[in-house]
Every structure is written in structure tokens, then in C-alpha cells.
Amino acid sequence: AVAAELAAAAGGRTLSYMEVCGTHTMAIARHGLRQLLPDGVRLVSGPGCPVCVTAIGDLDRAVAYARLPQVTLATFGDLVRVPASRSTLAEERAAGADVKVVYSALDAVDLAAAVPEREVVFIGIGFETTAPTVAAALIAARDRDVRNFSVLCLHKTMPAPLRTLLEAGETPLDGFILPGHVSVITGPEAFSFLPAEYGVGGVVAGFEPDDVLGALLALARQETPAIENGYVRAVHPHGNVVARQIMDKVFVPCDAHWRGLGEIAGSGLALAPAFAAFDAQERFTVD
């Protein structure tokens, strides 16, 4: 039924839609959604998850920090086995490095407070979804005067790579399945430039199979490109204003290198001058 409705909405056109979020890619694969699509409707995987787009050089820097004898490296678990040039954090831990998996950035602040004789470096990674939690942890570290805590800031922001993909012109796209997690923070309006500047629509989607299929149907039915919110149970029209205010206190935009896309101007987050004392790259010199 879904395939027939999509085929009818497409009206014989060849349509290519990009799912931006890696969690959507996993949901599409897990539920076999590509096999349900009619001929002429194509899904293209987008930038994916923050770990996927982290540059090898940044991973090498994390490994180098792990090798410093005075450093305890705190990280989310999804980064532990990701290969850098010649090693992984898992291999460094097996060789004796002090690498600890934490469930939140605030856990890393607590860890630093508990071991004042060590330097705790937290790998800050993620899009707008996790950046506010790292910002809140940095504010907590400052307020608690935890001076042996610092962050390797590898955060990236989501709208910029979509602009880069469209301007590259290598992959013709008729619309985007927009990331639900990011949109919880940014709100759908962060993607309003897509129809306004590029004539391409988008639908914010949740992560159940019917969410993804619903987004595809909404895109195919758009007579005029627009941004729609198909994830109203989680995404507010204006996003999470408080979370964005916390981010703005701690971070400033910077250029960032994306694996597979290269350097994208203004797509990263660096620590603001008021939090420069917590910048691991300023605190430690590594090869």
C-alpha cells in the first residue's frame, strides 16, 4: 500500500531523497524499507552520525592524549573502537592508557573532581543533540572550580553540510528526511534555507518505520518545496531555546573538517574565550 501510494505521489518521476541522520539509516536498514520503495524512488544516505564524520586527524589527537601519562581520557563508548591512523582508544587502553567510558559529560566532571591529581580530558563529540550537555558540563566545571578538567571539542553543527552537499551538485536531491534528534534542539526552522535558497523540501522525521515512510510520502506530495515537522511528538516548532542559549554561552562557531566532505566553514564549535582554560588543545601539546 505504501509503495503504491509513493508511486502515485511520484507520478512517474525519479525522486532521490537523502536521510541525513545515521539513526534513520539504521532504521531504514533494520526494517527493510528500501525494499518497499517503488521504482524511481531512491534513498541516499547522508552525513550520518558525528562519529562517522569525525576526521582521522581528530581521532589521532584523541589517541595522543590517551598516551599522556598524566591524562585520564573520558569518552562515550561509541568512540572507543573507531580506528585512528594506527590505533584505537580500545588498543591504547589495553596497552595501559587510562581510558574511561562515561555516560555523560557531567560524569567526566565528577571523575575529575574525584581524582584531582589527574588531568581528565573529555572528548566532546556530537551535533546539536549532545553539544548542550557538554556546554552544561563545562559551566558546572567552572562553577565548581574543577581545574583538572578539559574538553577536546569536536562538535559539529548540522545545517552546514546540507548546504555543502547541495552546492557541490554531485548528488541530485529532491528532498531531505531531516534529523529528528538535532531538530529537537534547533527546531525545523533551522532548515528553512533549503526551500528558500535551493528549492528543496524537507521533513523532520522520527525513527520508527512509519515515521520514515510518512516523511517520504510527505516529500513526494509536496507541490511546493517546504519544511514540514513530521515528529511533532518530540520536536517543538522553535526547538529547545534554553539548550541553544547554553550552547551560545560556551561555544563559538569555527571551521571543521568532516570525513568525506572536507573542511566546511562555520560548521564546528570551539570553546568561547570565557572557557578557553578548559580547552584541551590549549592545555596539551601532542604530536
Coordinates of C-alpha atoms in Angstrom, one line a residue:
A1 CA 0.0 0.0 0.0
V2 CA 2.8 2.4 0.9
A3 CA 4.7 1.6 -2.3
A4 CA 1.5 2.2 -4.4
E5 CA 0.9 5.5 -2.7
L6 CA 4.5 6.6 -3.2
A7 CA 4.4 5.6 -6.8
A8 CA 1.2 7.6 -7.3
A9 CA 2.6 10.6 -5.5
A10 CA 5.8 10.4 -7.6
G11 CA 3.7 10.3 -10.8
G12 CA 6.4 8.6 -12.8
R13 CA 9.1 11.0 -11.7
T14 CA 12.5 9.7 -10.5
L15 CA 12.9 11.1 -7.0
S16 CA 16.0 11.0 -4.8
Y17 CA 15.7 11.7 -1.1
M18 CA 18.5 11.9 1.4
E19 CA 18.1 10.6 5.0
V20 CA 20.5 12.9 6.9
C21 CA 20.8 11.1 10.2
G22 CA 22.7 7.9 10.8
T23 CA 19.9 6.7 13.1
H24 CA 17.5 7.0 10.2
T25 CA 19.9 5.0 8.0
M26 CA 19.9 2.2 10.6
A27 CA 16.1 2.2 10.9
I28 CA 15.8 2.0 7.1
A29 CA 18.1 -1.0 7.0
R30 CA 16.7 -2.7 10.1
H31 CA 13.1 -2.6 8.8
G32 CA 14.0 -3.3 5.1
L33 CA 12.4 0.0 4.0
R34 CA 14.4 0.2 0.8
Q35 CA 12.8 -3.0 -0.4
L36 CA 9.3 -1.4 -0.1
L37 CA 10.1 1.6 -2.3
P38 CA 8.8 1.6 -5.9
D39 CA 11.0 2.0 -8.9
G40 CA 12.0 5.6 -9.3
V41 CA 12.1 6.4 -5.6
R42 CA 15.6 6.3 -4.2
L43 CA 17.1 6.8 -0.7
V44 CA 20.6 8.3 -0.4
S45 CA 22.5 8.1 2.9
G46 CA 23.7 11.5 4.2
P47 CA 26.4 12.7 6.5
G48 CA 25.3 10.2 9.2
C49 CA 26.4 10.3 12.8
P50 CA 29.0 12.5 14.5
V51 CA 31.5 9.6 14.9
C52 CA 31.2 8.8 11.2
V53 CA 32.2 12.3 10.1
T54 CA 35.0 12.8 12.6
A55 CA 38.3 13.4 10.8
I56 CA 41.1 10.9 11.2
G57 CA 43.4 13.7 12.5
D58 CA 41.0 14.4 15.3
L59 CA 40.9 10.7 16.3
D60 CA 44.7 10.7 16.2
R61 CA 44.7 13.6 18.6
A62 CA 42.5 11.7 21.0
V63 CA 44.8 8.7 20.9
A64 CA 47.8 11.1 21.5
Y65 CA 46.0 12.4 24.6
A66 CA 45.4 8.9 25.9
R67 CA 49.1 8.2 25.7
L68 CA 50.0 11.1 28.0
P69 CA 50.9 9.6 31.4
Q70 CA 49.1 12.3 33.4
V71 CA 45.8 12.1 31.4
T72 CA 42.6 10.2 32.0
L73 CA 40.7 10.2 28.8
A74 CA 36.9 10.2 29.2
T75 CA 34.7 9.3 26.2
F76 CA 31.4 8.0 25.1
G77 CA 31.5 4.3 24.3
D78 CA 30.8 4.6 20.6
L79 CA 34.2 6.2 20.0
V80 CA 36.4 3.5 21.8
R81 CA 36.8 1.1 18.8
V82 CA 36.8 3.6 16.0
P83 CA 40.1 3.4 14.1
A84 CA 42.5 6.3 14.1
S85 CA 45.6 6.2 11.7
R86 CA 47.4 3.5 13.6
S87 CA 45.4 2.6 16.8
T88 CA 42.1 2.8 18.6
L89 CA 41.3 4.0 22.1
A90 CA 40.5 0.4 22.9
E91 CA 44.0 -0.7 21.9
E92 CA 45.5 2.2 23.9
R93 CA 43.5 1.1 27.0
A94 CA 44.7 -2.5 26.6
A95 CA 48.3 -1.1 26.4
G96 CA 47.8 0.7 29.8
A97 CA 46.3 4.0 28.9
D98 CA 43.7 5.4 31.3
V99 CA 40.6 5.5 29.1
K100 CA 37.2 5.5 30.8
V101 CA 33.8 5.3 29.2
V102 CA 31.3 7.7 30.7
Y103 CA 27.6 8.2 30.1
S104 CA 27.5 12.0 30.2
A105 CA 29.9 14.9 30.1
L106 CA 28.9 15.6 33.7
D107 CA 30.2 12.2 34.7
A108 CA 33.6 13.3 33.4
V109 CA 33.4 16.4 35.5
D110 CA 32.6 14.3 38.6
L111 CA 35.5 12.0 37.7
A112 CA 37.9 14.9 37.5
A113 CA 36.7 16.2 40.9
A114 CA 37.3 12.8 42.4
V115 CA 40.9 12.5 41.1
P116 CA 42.4 16.0 41.4
E117 CA 45.9 14.6 40.8
R118 CA 45.0 13.5 37.2
E119 CA 44.1 15.6 34.1
V120 CA 40.7 14.4 32.8
V121 CA 40.2 15.1 29.1
F122 CA 36.7 14.6 27.8
I123 CA 36.1 14.0 24.1
G124 CA 33.3 16.4 23.2
I125 CA 31.6 14.9 20.1
G126 CA 28.2 15.2 18.6
F127 CA 25.8 17.5 16.8
E128 CA 23.4 19.9 18.4
T129 CA 21.9 16.9 20.2
T130 CA 24.7 16.5 22.6
A131 CA 26.5 19.8 22.5
P132 CA 24.2 21.4 25.0
T133 CA 25.0 18.7 27.6
V134 CA 28.7 19.3 27.1
A135 CA 28.2 23.0 27.5
A136 CA 26.3 22.5 30.7
A137 CA 29.1 20.3 32.0
L138 CA 31.7 23.0 31.2
I139 CA 29.6 25.5 33.1
A140 CA 29.4 23.1 36.0
A141 CA 33.2 22.6 35.9
R142 CA 33.8 26.3 36.0
D143 CA 31.3 26.9 38.8
R144 CA 32.8 24.0 40.9
D145 CA 36.3 25.2 40.1
V146 CA 37.3 21.8 38.7
R147 CA 40.6 22.9 37.2
N148 CA 41.9 19.5 36.1
F149 CA 39.0 19.0 33.6
S150 CA 39.3 19.9 29.9
V151 CA 37.5 19.1 26.6
L152 CA 38.7 18.1 23.2
C153 CA 35.9 19.9 21.3
L154 CA 35.0 18.0 18.1
H155 CA 31.4 19.1 18.0
K156 CA 29.8 19.9 14.6
T157 CA 26.5 21.5 13.6
M158 CA 24.1 20.0 11.1
P159 CA 22.7 22.6 8.7
A160 CA 26.1 23.5 7.2
P161 CA 26.9 20.1 5.5
L162 CA 23.5 20.1 3.7
R163 CA 24.3 23.4 2.1
T164 CA 27.8 22.0 1.1
L165 CA 26.2 18.9 -0.4
L166 CA 23.7 20.9 -2.5
E167 CA 26.3 23.4 -3.7
A168 CA 28.7 20.5 -4.7
G169 CA 26.0 19.4 -7.1
E170 CA 27.3 15.9 -7.3
T171 CA 24.2 14.2 -5.9
P172 CA 20.9 15.5 -7.3
L173 CA 18.4 15.6 -4.5
D174 CA 14.6 16.2 -4.4
G175 CA 14.3 16.4 -0.6
F176 CA 15.7 15.6 2.8
I177 CA 14.5 13.4 5.6
L178 CA 15.7 15.7 8.3
P179 CA 17.2 14.6 11.6
G180 CA 14.8 14.3 14.5
H181 CA 17.3 14.4 17.3
V182 CA 19.0 17.6 16.0
S183 CA 15.7 19.2 15.3
V184 CA 14.6 18.7 19.0
I185 CA 17.3 21.4 19.7
T186 CA 17.3 23.5 16.6
G187 CA 13.6 23.3 15.6
P188 CA 12.6 22.7 12.0
E189 CA 13.1 26.4 11.2
A190 CA 16.9 25.8 11.1
F191 CA 16.4 24.1 7.8
S192 CA 14.2 26.8 6.2
F193 CA 17.1 27.8 3.9
L194 CA 16.6 24.6 1.9
P195 CA 13.4 25.6 0.1
A196 CA 14.2 29.3 0.2
E197 CA 17.6 29.1 -1.3
Y198 CA 17.8 25.8 -3.1
G199 CA 14.2 24.9 -3.9
V200 CA 14.5 21.6 -1.9
G201 CA 12.0 20.4 0.7
G202 CA 12.5 18.5 3.9
V203 CA 10.5 16.6 6.5
V204 CA 11.7 16.2 10.1
A205 CA 11.1 12.6 11.0
G206 CA 11.1 10.3 14.0
F207 CA 12.8 6.9 13.9
E208 CA 10.0 4.3 13.7
P209 CA 9.4 2.8 10.3
D210 CA 6.1 4.6 9.9
D211 CA 7.9 7.9 10.7
V212 CA 10.3 7.4 7.8
L213 CA 7.6 6.2 5.4
G214 CA 5.4 9.1 6.4
A215 CA 8.2 11.5 5.7
L216 CA 8.8 10.0 2.2
L217 CA 5.1 10.3 1.4
A218 CA 5.0 13.9 2.7
L219 CA 8.0 14.8 0.5
A220 CA 6.5 13.1 -2.6
R221 CA 3.3 15.0 -2.1
Q222 CA 4.9 18.5 -1.8
E223 CA 3.8 20.6 -4.7
T224 CA 6.0 23.4 -3.5
P225 CA 9.2 22.7 -1.6
A226 CA 8.7 23.3 2.1
I227 CA 10.0 22.2 5.6
E228 CA 7.5 20.1 7.5
N229 CA 7.6 18.7 11.0
G230 CA 6.6 15.0 11.0
Y231 CA 7.9 14.5 14.5
V232 CA 5.6 16.7 16.5
R233 CA 5.6 14.4 19.5
A234 CA 9.2 15.4 20.1
V235 CA 10.1 18.5 18.1
H236 CA 8.7 21.9 19.0
P237 CA 8.4 24.5 16.2
H238 CA 11.1 26.6 17.8
G239 CA 13.2 23.7 19.2
N240 CA 14.8 23.9 22.7
V241 CA 15.6 27.6 23.2
V242 CA 17.2 27.0 26.6
A243 CA 19.6 24.4 25.2
R244 CA 20.6 26.8 22.4
Q245 CA 21.2 29.6 25.0
I246 CA 23.5 27.3 27.0
M247 CA 25.4 26.4 23.8
D248 CA 25.8 30.1 22.9
K249 CA 27.4 30.8 26.3
V250 CA 30.1 28.2 25.9
F251 CA 30.7 27.7 22.2
V252 CA 31.5 29.9 19.1
P253 CA 31.3 28.7 15.5
C254 CA 34.5 27.5 13.8
D255 CA 35.6 25.8 10.7
A256 CA 35.6 22.0 10.9
H257 CA 36.9 19.1 8.9
W258 CA 34.3 16.4 8.1
R259 CA 35.4 13.0 7.0
G260 CA 34.3 12.6 3.4
L261 CA 33.2 16.2 2.9
G262 CA 36.4 18.1 3.8
E263 CA 36.5 21.5 5.6
I264 CA 33.2 23.3 6.0
A265 CA 33.3 26.9 7.1
G266 CA 31.5 27.6 10.4
S267 CA 30.3 24.0 10.8
G268 CA 32.2 23.3 14.1
L269 CA 32.0 24.5 17.6
A270 CA 35.0 25.8 19.5
L271 CA 35.2 27.0 23.1
A272 CA 34.4 30.6 23.7
P273 CA 37.2 32.8 25.2
A274 CA 35.5 32.7 28.6
F275 CA 36.0 28.9 28.6
A276 CA 39.4 28.8 26.9
A277 CA 41.0 27.4 30.1
F278 CA 39.1 24.2 29.6
D279 CA 40.4 23.7 26.0
A280 CA 42.5 20.5 25.9
Q281 CA 44.2 21.7 22.7
E282 CA 45.4 24.8 24.5
R283 CA 46.4 22.8 27.6
F284 CA 48.3 19.9 26.0
T285 CA 50.8 19.8 23.1
V286 CA 50.9 16.5 21.3
D287 CA 52.3 15.1 18.1

